[in-house]
Tab-separated table of C-alpha atoms in Angstrom:
chain	number	residue	atom	x	y	z
A	1	MET	CA	102.787	115.326	123.142
A	2	THR	CA	103.596	112.867	120.370
A	3	VAL	CA	102.460	113.297	116.796
A	4	CYS	CA	100.064	110.369	117.159
A	5	LYS	CA	98.361	111.905	120.193
A	6	GLU	CA	98.115	115.269	118.454
A	7	ILE	CA	96.437	113.658	115.438
A	8	LYS	CA	94.033	111.756	117.705
A	9	SER	CA	93.054	114.840	119.682
A	10	PHE	CA	92.624	116.915	116.508
A	11	SER	CA	90.535	114.282	114.733
A	12	ARG	CA	88.344	113.745	117.797
A	13	ALA	CA	87.750	117.476	118.128
A	14	HIS	CA	86.993	117.920	114.419
A	15	GLU	CA	85.245	114.739	113.304
A	16	HIS	CA	83.969	116.266	110.063
A	17	ILE	CA	87.575	116.912	109.001
A	18	ALA	CA	88.527	113.331	109.923
A	19	ASP	CA	85.606	112.107	107.813
A	20	ALA	CA	86.860	114.251	104.939
A	21	PHE	CA	90.291	112.599	105.182
A	22	SER	CA	88.655	109.170	104.978
A	23	VAL	CA	86.671	110.241	101.930
A	24	LEU	CA	89.824	111.693	100.357
A	25	ALA	CA	91.549	108.348	100.833
A	26	LEU	CA	88.729	106.572	99.012
A	27	VAL	CA	88.673	109.182	96.247
A	28	LEU	CA	92.427	108.819	95.777
A	29	LEU	CA	92.183	105.024	95.713
A	30	PHE	CA	89.420	104.967	93.112
A	31	ALA	CA	91.038	107.771	91.101
A	32	THR	CA	94.228	105.728	90.946
A	33	ILE	CA	92.329	102.661	89.751
A	34	TRP	CA	90.473	104.757	87.157
A	35	ALA	CA	93.682	106.400	85.914
A	36	VAL	CA	95.438	103.050	85.519
A	37	LEU	CA	92.500	101.602	83.595
A	38	GLU	CA	92.037	104.704	81.451
A	39	TYR	CA	95.656	105.472	80.627
A	40	HIS	CA	97.360	102.073	80.705
A	41	GLN	CA	98.172	102.046	76.980
A	42	PRO	CA	99.921	105.446	76.821
A	43	LEU	CA	101.612	104.644	80.126
A	44	LEU	CA	103.011	101.384	78.760
A	45	GLU	CA	104.302	103.155	75.646
A	46	TRP	CA	105.959	105.835	77.788
A	47	TRP	CA	107.445	103.160	80.033
A	48	ARG	CA	109.024	101.286	77.090
A	49	HIS	CA	111.012	104.348	75.925
A	50	ASN	CA	113.383	104.242	78.892
A	51	LEU	CA	112.838	101.154	81.023
A	52	ALA	CA	115.387	101.874	83.742
A	53	LEU	CA	114.392	105.453	84.526
A	54	ASN	CA	110.668	105.024	83.968
A	55	THR	CA	110.527	101.908	86.152
A	56	VAL	CA	112.008	103.885	89.031
A	57	ILE	CA	109.517	106.693	88.424
A	58	LEU	CA	106.551	104.283	88.317
A	59	ILE	CA	107.607	102.481	91.491
A	60	ALA	CA	108.130	105.810	93.285
A	61	ALA	CA	104.684	107.003	92.158
A	62	LEU	CA	103.099	103.756	93.331
A	63	VAL	CA	104.799	103.942	96.723
A	64	LEU	CA	103.754	107.577	97.105
A	65	ASP	CA	100.163	106.737	96.169
A	66	VAL	CA	99.966	103.853	98.649
A	67	PHE	CA	101.586	106.007	101.344
A	68	LEU	CA	99.060	108.803	100.748
A	69	VAL	CA	96.049	106.459	100.816
A	70	LEU	CA	97.197	104.774	104.021
A	71	GLY	CA	98.150	108.104	105.590
A	72	LEU	CA	94.775	109.641	104.827
A	73	LEU	CA	93.021	106.574	106.213
A	74	ALA	CA	95.147	106.707	109.360
A	75	VAL	CA	94.275	110.351	109.977
A	76	GLY	CA	90.617	109.647	109.278
A	77	SER	CA	90.424	106.704	111.665
A	78	ALA	CA	92.580	108.192	114.445
A	79	ARG	CA	89.508	109.330	116.382
A	80	PHE	CA	88.582	105.743	117.317
A	81	GLY	CA	89.980	103.801	120.240
A	82	ASP	CA	90.258	105.204	123.729
A	83	GLY	CA	93.380	104.634	125.779
A	84	GLU	CA	95.194	102.627	123.124
A	85	LYS	CA	98.845	102.813	122.321
A	86	CYS	CA	99.537	104.904	119.281
A	87	PHE	CA	101.732	102.456	117.451
A	88	GLY	CA	101.159	98.751	117.971
A	89	THR	CA	102.242	95.917	115.756
A	90	PHE	CA	101.748	92.200	115.641
A	91	ARG	CA	104.363	89.829	117.021
A	92	GLY	CA	105.568	88.621	113.654
A	93	ARG	CA	108.408	86.154	113.938
A	94	ARG	CA	109.155	86.976	117.569
A	95	GLY	CA	108.364	83.980	119.735
A	96	THR	CA	107.183	81.848	116.827
A	97	GLN	CA	110.497	80.274	115.900
A	98	GLY	CA	110.331	76.576	115.266
A	99	LYS	CA	106.546	76.506	115.099
A	100	PRO	CA	104.999	75.714	111.731
A	101	PHE	CA	102.821	78.581	110.510
A	102	GLY	CA	103.792	80.601	113.614
A	103	VAL	CA	103.999	83.877	111.742
A	104	PHE	CA	100.576	83.297	110.219
A	105	ARG	CA	99.083	82.517	113.647
A	106	ALA	CA	100.589	85.680	115.156
A	107	TRP	CA	99.219	87.773	112.281
A	108	LEU	CA	95.780	86.133	112.543
A	109	HIS	CA	95.670	86.765	116.302
A	110	HIS	CA	96.624	90.394	115.712
A	111	MET	CA	93.907	90.849	113.072
A	112	GLU	CA	91.283	89.331	115.387
A	113	ASN	CA	92.253	91.770	118.136
A	114	VAL	CA	92.137	94.723	115.751
A	115	GLY	CA	88.638	93.680	114.713
A	116	LYS	CA	87.527	93.572	118.354
A	117	LYS	CA	88.888	97.051	119.073
A	118	HIS	CA	87.055	98.708	116.175
A	119	ARG	CA	83.571	97.294	116.711
């Protein structure tokens, strides 16, 4: 059993835990926004002391934060969708070469299909 299927079966069996993961994702998102707004001045002063090292640290923290928010949302929403593939992606540039705005059309088509699946 793949990791995706295990997460789906767990979150379907324990929906209250899946809801908690979704709430944790929102709490983390809003806590990040609050922390940036509250501590931006001391953070900028700290950042100016050593630009090279502190820039790497800030980017790593941002990537980790985004990864955690998206991961928590993925676990929280894994209980939806019956019989779907675990990992699907939009076509991107495949098959859209030479067409103006082909990548945008492929992305738009993908987003419309995602919206239909989750209604």
